[in-house]
mmCIF file of C-alpha atoms in Angstrom:
data_model
loop_
_atom_site.group_PDB
_atom_site.id
_atom_site.type_symbol
_atom_site.label_atom_id
_atom_site.label_comp_id
_atom_site.label_asym_id
_atom_site.label_seq_id
_atom_site.Cartn_x
_atom_site.Cartn_y
_atom_site.Cartn_z
ATOM 1 C CA ALA S 1 27.373 11.191 55.962
ATOM 2 C CA ASP S 2 24.522 8.711 56.324
ATOM 3 C CA PRO S 3 25.602 5.072 56.411
ATOM 4 C CA LEU S 4 24.878 3.085 53.267
ATOM 5 C CA PRO S 5 21.765 0.875 53.573
ATOM 6 C CA GLN S 6 22.439 -2.795 53.951
ATOM 7 C CA LEU S 7 21.836 -4.769 50.777
ATOM 8 C CA VAL S 8 18.946 -7.272 50.944
ATOM 9 C CA PRO S 9 18.543 -9.922 48.246
ATOM 10 C CA THR S 10 15.275 -10.051 46.334
ATOM 11 C CA ARG S 11 12.610 -12.268 47.845
ATOM 12 C CA LEU S 12 9.141 -13.167 46.596
ATOM 13 C CA LEU S 13 6.808 -12.652 49.523
ATOM 14 C CA TYR S 14 3.374 -12.918 47.902
ATOM 15 C CA SER S 15 1.760 -14.263 44.729
ATOM 16 C CA SER S 16 -1.807 -14.911 43.577
ATOM 17 C CA CYS S 17 -3.946 -15.646 40.500
ATOM 18 C CA SER S 18 -7.598 -14.762 39.955
ATOM 19 C CA THR S 19 -10.046 -15.811 37.235
ATOM 20 C CA GLU S 20 -13.165 -13.850 38.220
ATOM 21 C CA ARG S 21 -13.550 -11.648 35.138
ATOM 22 C CA THR S 22 -10.185 -11.769 33.426
ATOM 23 C CA LEU S 23 -7.165 -13.812 34.306
ATOM 24 C CA GLN S 24 -4.855 -11.833 36.588
ATOM 25 C CA CYS S 25 -1.690 -12.929 38.345
ATOM 26 C CA SER S 26 0.281 -10.809 40.846
ATOM 27 C CA CYS S 27 3.727 -11.033 42.427
ATOM 28 C CA SER S 28 5.193 -8.962 45.287
ATOM 29 C CA PHE S 29 8.955 -8.781 45.797
ATOM 30 C CA HIS S 30 11.000 -7.234 48.598
ATOM 31 C CA GLY S 31 14.655 -6.237 48.550
ATOM 32 C CA ILE S 32 17.219 -3.480 48.951
ATOM 33 C CA PRO S 33 17.648 -1.862 46.575
ATOM 34 C CA THR S 34 14.048 -2.169 45.369
ATOM 35 C CA PRO S 35 13.743 -5.034 42.859
ATOM 36 C CA SER S 36 12.608 -4.660 39.296
ATOM 37 C CA VAL S 37 9.924 -7.100 38.090
ATOM 38 C CA GLN S 38 9.573 -8.777 34.712
ATOM 39 C CA TRP S 39 6.972 -11.168 33.301
ATOM 40 C CA TRP S 40 7.681 -13.981 30.850
ATOM 41 C CA MET S 41 5.037 -15.909 28.939
ATOM 42 C CA GLU S 42 5.995 -19.155 27.177
ATOM 43 C CA GLY S 43 9.618 -18.038 27.278
ATOM 44 C CA SER S 44 8.974 -14.594 25.783
ATOM 45 C CA LEU S 45 9.414 -11.346 27.715
ATOM 46 C CA VAL S 46 6.185 -9.348 28.148
ATOM 47 C CA ASP S 47 6.755 -5.602 27.792
ATOM 48 C CA GLU S 48 4.846 -3.259 30.088
ATOM 49 C CA ASN S 49 4.217 -0.996 27.111
ATOM 50 C CA ASN S 50 2.881 -3.883 25.070
ATOM 51 C CA PRO S 51 0.538 -2.486 22.389
ATOM 52 C CA ASP S 52 -1.324 -5.814 22.245
ATOM 53 C CA GLY S 53 -4.531 -5.494 24.251
ATOM 54 C CA ASP S 54 -4.555 -9.193 25.187
ATOM 55 C CA LEU S 55 -1.715 -8.735 27.706
ATOM 56 C CA GLN S 56 -1.317 -5.868 30.160
ATOM 57 C CA VAL S 57 1.346 -5.486 32.840
ATOM 58 C CA THR S 58 0.954 -3.022 35.701
ATOM 59 C CA SER S 59 3.715 -2.424 38.272
ATOM 60 C CA THR S 60 3.718 -0.433 41.495
ATOM 61 C CA ILE S 61 6.950 0.353 43.355
ATOM 62 C CA THR S 62 6.997 1.415 47.000
ATOM 63 C CA ALA S 63 10.547 0.959 48.291
ATOM 64 C CA PRO S 64 11.605 -1.619 49.291
ATOM 65 C CA TRP S 65 8.522 -3.302 47.730
ATOM 66 C CA ALA S 66 7.782 -3.967 44.065
ATOM 67 C CA ASN S 67 4.338 -5.219 43.069
ATOM 68 C CA SER S 68 3.426 -6.291 39.546
ATOM 69 C CA THR S 69 0.246 -7.671 37.934
ATOM 70 C CA ILE S 70 -0.307 -9.247 34.523
ATOM 71 C CA SER S 71 -3.800 -9.389 32.988
ATOM 72 C CA LEU S 72 -4.982 -11.611 30.150
ATOM 73 C CA ALA S 73 -8.060 -10.476 28.230
ATOM 74 C CA GLU S 74 -8.975 -14.076 27.350
ATOM 75 C CA LYS S 75 -8.455 -17.228 29.320
ATOM 76 C CA PRO S 76 -5.873 -19.498 27.693
ATOM 77 C CA LYS S 77 -7.283 -22.371 25.659
ATOM 78 C CA LYS S 78 -4.264 -24.538 26.388
ATOM 79 C CA SER S 79 -1.779 -24.916 29.228
ATOM 80 C CA THR S 80 0.328 -21.743 29.449
ATOM 81 C CA LYS S 81 3.496 -21.116 31.442
ATOM 82 C CA LEU S 82 4.000 -17.750 33.145
ATOM 83 C CA LEU S 83 7.124 -16.580 34.953
ATOM 84 C CA CYS S 84 7.424 -13.528 37.200
ATOM 85 C CA LYS S 85 10.980 -12.582 38.102
ATOM 86 C CA GLY S 86 12.249 -9.956 40.517
ATOM 87 C CA LYS S 87 15.902 -8.967 40.710
ATOM 88 C CA ASN S 88 18.221 -6.413 42.232
ATOM 89 C CA GLN S 89 21.984 -6.084 42.709
ATOM 90 C CA SER S 90 21.957 -8.660 45.510
ATOM 91 C CA GLY S 91 20.032 -11.470 43.835
ATOM 92 C CA THR S 92 17.173 -12.754 41.724
ATOM 93 C CA HIS S 93 14.018 -14.583 42.706
ATOM 94 C CA ALA S 94 11.471 -16.034 40.268
ATOM 95 C CA LEU S 95 8.141 -17.846 40.389
ATOM 96 C CA SER S 96 6.828 -20.149 37.664
ATOM 97 C CA ILE S 97 3.046 -20.367 37.198
ATOM 98 C CA LEU S 98 1.299 -22.979 35.031
ATOM 99 C CA LEU S 99 -2.128 -21.944 33.792
ATOM 100 C CA ILE S 100 -4.403 -24.919 33.021
ATOM 101 C CA PRO S 101 -7.716 -24.104 31.302
ATOM 102 C CA ARG S 102 -10.851 -25.442 32.917
ATOM 103 C CA LYS S 103 -13.320 -27.533 31.002
ATOM 104 C CA SER S 104 -16.522 -25.625 30.445
ATOM 105 C CA PRO S 105 -19.749 -27.089 31.894
ATOM 106 C CA SER S 106 -21.192 -27.317 28.402
ATOM 107 C CA SER S 107 -18.421 -29.668 27.255
ATOM 108 C CA SER S 108 -18.876 -31.956 30.259
ATOM 109 C CA LYS S 109 -22.635 -31.890 29.730
ATOM 110 C CA THR S 110 -22.153 -32.806 26.079
ATOM 111 C CA PHE S 111 -19.891 -35.694 27.080
ATOM 112 C CA ILE S 112 -22.476 -37.038 29.561
ATOM 113 C CA ASN S 113 -25.273 -36.771 26.996
ATOM 114 C CA GLY S 114 -23.159 -38.600 24.437
ATOM 115 C CA LEU S 115 -22.354 -41.332 26.952
ATOM 116 C CA ILE S 116 -26.050 -41.830 27.790
ATOM 117 C CA HIS S 117 -27.000 -41.974 24.094
ATOM 118 C CA GLY S 118 -24.255 -44.515 23.471
ATOM 119 C CA ILE S 119 -25.504 -46.771 26.279
ATOM 120 C CA VAL S 120 -29.116 -46.559 25.012
ATOM 121 C CA TYR S 121 -28.157 -47.318 21.410
ATOM 122 C CA GLY S 122 -25.916 -50.190 22.508
ATOM 123 C CA THR S 123 -28.752 -51.735 24.537
ATOM 124 C CA ILE S 124 -31.160 -51.474 21.595
ATOM 125 C CA ALA S 125 -28.629 -53.046 19.215
ATOM 126 C CA THR S 126 -27.993 -55.927 21.624
ATOM 127 C CA ALA S 127 -31.732 -56.580 22.009
ATOM 128 C CA LEU S 128 -32.242 -56.604 18.217
ATOM 129 C CA MET S 129 -29.363 -59.037 17.720
ATOM 130 C CA PHE S 130 -30.797 -61.335 20.389
ATOM 131 C CA LEU S 131 -34.230 -61.284 18.713
ATOM 132 C CA CYS S 132 -32.686 -62.070 15.324
ATOM 133 C CA PHE S 133 -30.550 -64.978 16.519
ATOM 134 C CA SER S 134 -32.949 -66.476 19.088
ATOM 135 C CA PRO S 135 -34.827 -68.670 16.483
ATOM 136 C CA LEU S 136 -31.537 -70.196 15.318
ATOM 137 C CA ILE S 137 -30.451 -70.822 18.894
ATOM 138 C CA MET S 138 -33.789 -72.469 19.751
ATOM 139 C CA LYS S 139 -33.617 -74.639 16.623
ATOM 140 C CA TYR S 140 -30.130 -75.828 17.539
ATOM 141 C CA ILE S 141 -31.225 -76.643 21.098
ATOM 142 C CA ARG S 142 -34.265 -78.610 19.834
ATOM 143 C CA MET S 143 -32.143 -80.630 17.399
ATOM 144 C CA LYS S 144 -29.705 -81.491 20.136
ATOM 145 C CA LEU S 145 -32.487 -82.535 22.517
ATOM 146 C CA THR S 146 -34.118 -84.664 19.782
ATOM 147 C CA LYS S 147 -30.858 -86.525 19.154
ATOM 148 C CA GLU S 148 -30.377 -87.175 22.870
ATOM 149 C CA VAL S 149 -33.958 -88.472 23.262
ATOM 150 C CA ALA S 150 -33.556 -90.756 20.233
ATOM 151 C CA ALA S 151 -30.322 -92.182 21.633
ATOM 152 C CA ILE S 152 -31.956 -92.868 25.014
ATOM 153 C CA LYS S 153 -34.939 -94.600 23.368
ATOM 154 C CA ALA S 154 -32.621 -96.757 21.260
ATOM 155 C CA GLU S 155 -30.782 -97.929 24.380
ATOM 156 C CA ASN S 156 -33.992 -98.794 26.265
ATOM 157 C CA ASN S 157 -35.829 -100.507 23.312
ATOM 158 C CA PRO S 158 -35.939 -104.394 23.864
ATOM 159 C CA THR S 159 -36.374 -105.176 20.151
ATOM 160 C CA VAL S 160 -32.942 -103.964 19.388
ATOM 161 C CA ARG S 161 -31.092 -106.303 21.765
ATOM 162 C CA PRO S 162 -32.148 -109.720 20.259
ATOM 163 C CA SER S 163 -31.207 -108.582 16.785
ATOM 164 C CA GLN S 164 -27.854 -107.454 18.106
ATOM 165 C CA GLU S 165 -27.375 -110.758 19.959
ATOM 166 C CA ALA S 166 -28.300 -112.739 16.812
ATOM 167 C CA LYS S 167 -25.542 -111.038 14.925
ATOM 168 C CA MET S 168 -23.001 -111.977 17.596
ATOM 169 C CA PRO S 169 -20.870 -115.081 16.631
ATOM 170 C CA LEU S 170 -21.282 -118.262 18.666
ATOM 171 C CA LYS S 171 -18.511 -119.059 21.066
ATOM 172 C CA PRO S 172 -16.444 -122.020 19.787
ATOM 173 C CA GLU S 173 -15.974 -124.990 22.020
ATOM 174 C CA GLU S 174 -12.748 -125.194 23.868
ATOM 175 C CA PRO S 175 -10.139 -127.524 22.336
ATOM 176 C CA GLY S 176 -9.606 -130.910 24.004
ATOM 177 C CA LYS S 177 -13.211 -131.287 25.219
ATOM 178 C CA SER S 178 -14.776 -132.599 22.009
ATOM 179 C CA THR S 179 -15.828 -136.280 22.123
ATOM 180 C CA ILE S 180 -15.899 -138.597 19.116
ATOM 181 C CA SER S 181 -17.518 -142.052 19.387
ATOM 182 C CA SER S 182 -17.276 -144.821 16.809
ATOM 183 C CA SER S 183 -20.202 -146.933 15.609
ATOM 184 C CA SER S 184 -18.993 -150.042 17.478
ATOM 185 C CA GLU S 185 -18.982 -148.155 20.730
ATOM 186 C CA ASN S 186 -22.505 -146.979 20.064
ATOM 187 C CA GLN S 187 -23.665 -150.581 19.559
ATOM 188 C CA ILE S 188 -22.040 -151.742 22.807
ATOM 189 C CA LEU S 189 -23.752 -148.942 24.673
ATOM 190 C CA LYS S 190 -27.123 -149.956 23.180
ATOM 191 C CA LYS S 191 -26.708 -153.606 24.239
ATOM 192 C CA GLN S 192 -25.791 -152.616 27.739
ATOM 193 C CA ASN S 193 -28.886 -150.495 27.931
ATOM 194 C CA LYS S 194 -31.077 -153.410 26.838
ATOM 195 C CA ARG S 195 -29.627 -155.716 29.445
ATOM 196 C CA THR S 196 -30.320 -153.290 32.176
ATOM 197 C CA ASP S 197 -33.888 -152.956 30.945
ATOM 198 C CA ASP S 198 -34.419 -156.703 31.213
#
């Protein structure tokens, strides 16, 4: 009798995804006995005999290899999770694939055009606001300059200072320095002056 073949656990040896015409993903498993392959999409098992034309699964078995391909008629519009799983009596091996849709060139072009239009309209609006408010700003600046010039002229005008000084109160004499003379003392001083004149 022939010896029984040695069991080999399932191993994923090759995988690929292509988006040339339709979206296709392939997985190749190796193992003894030959693995069976299943595809899962968003947690749901995809049947090879799926009547829905959007998903098609094709498998080719050449012991000890098992190759399987899934085809999507339309590219997913949102992120989609695929899972290809190969298993035999000795083990299971799986590969998770995340499909992320690409942004079409038209959408990016539309975004750029919108951005350019927004910048142009914003610039025009800013210029119009500046033109509307510039007279008020100039009027405010002129009023401020007029007040400053008037204040400087008032400080440098000599006619203002005497009037201000006239309003200032006279400084009182210091106490203890006032002199009071009686009439008799005034007469004595007059006589002394006459004698010196003679």
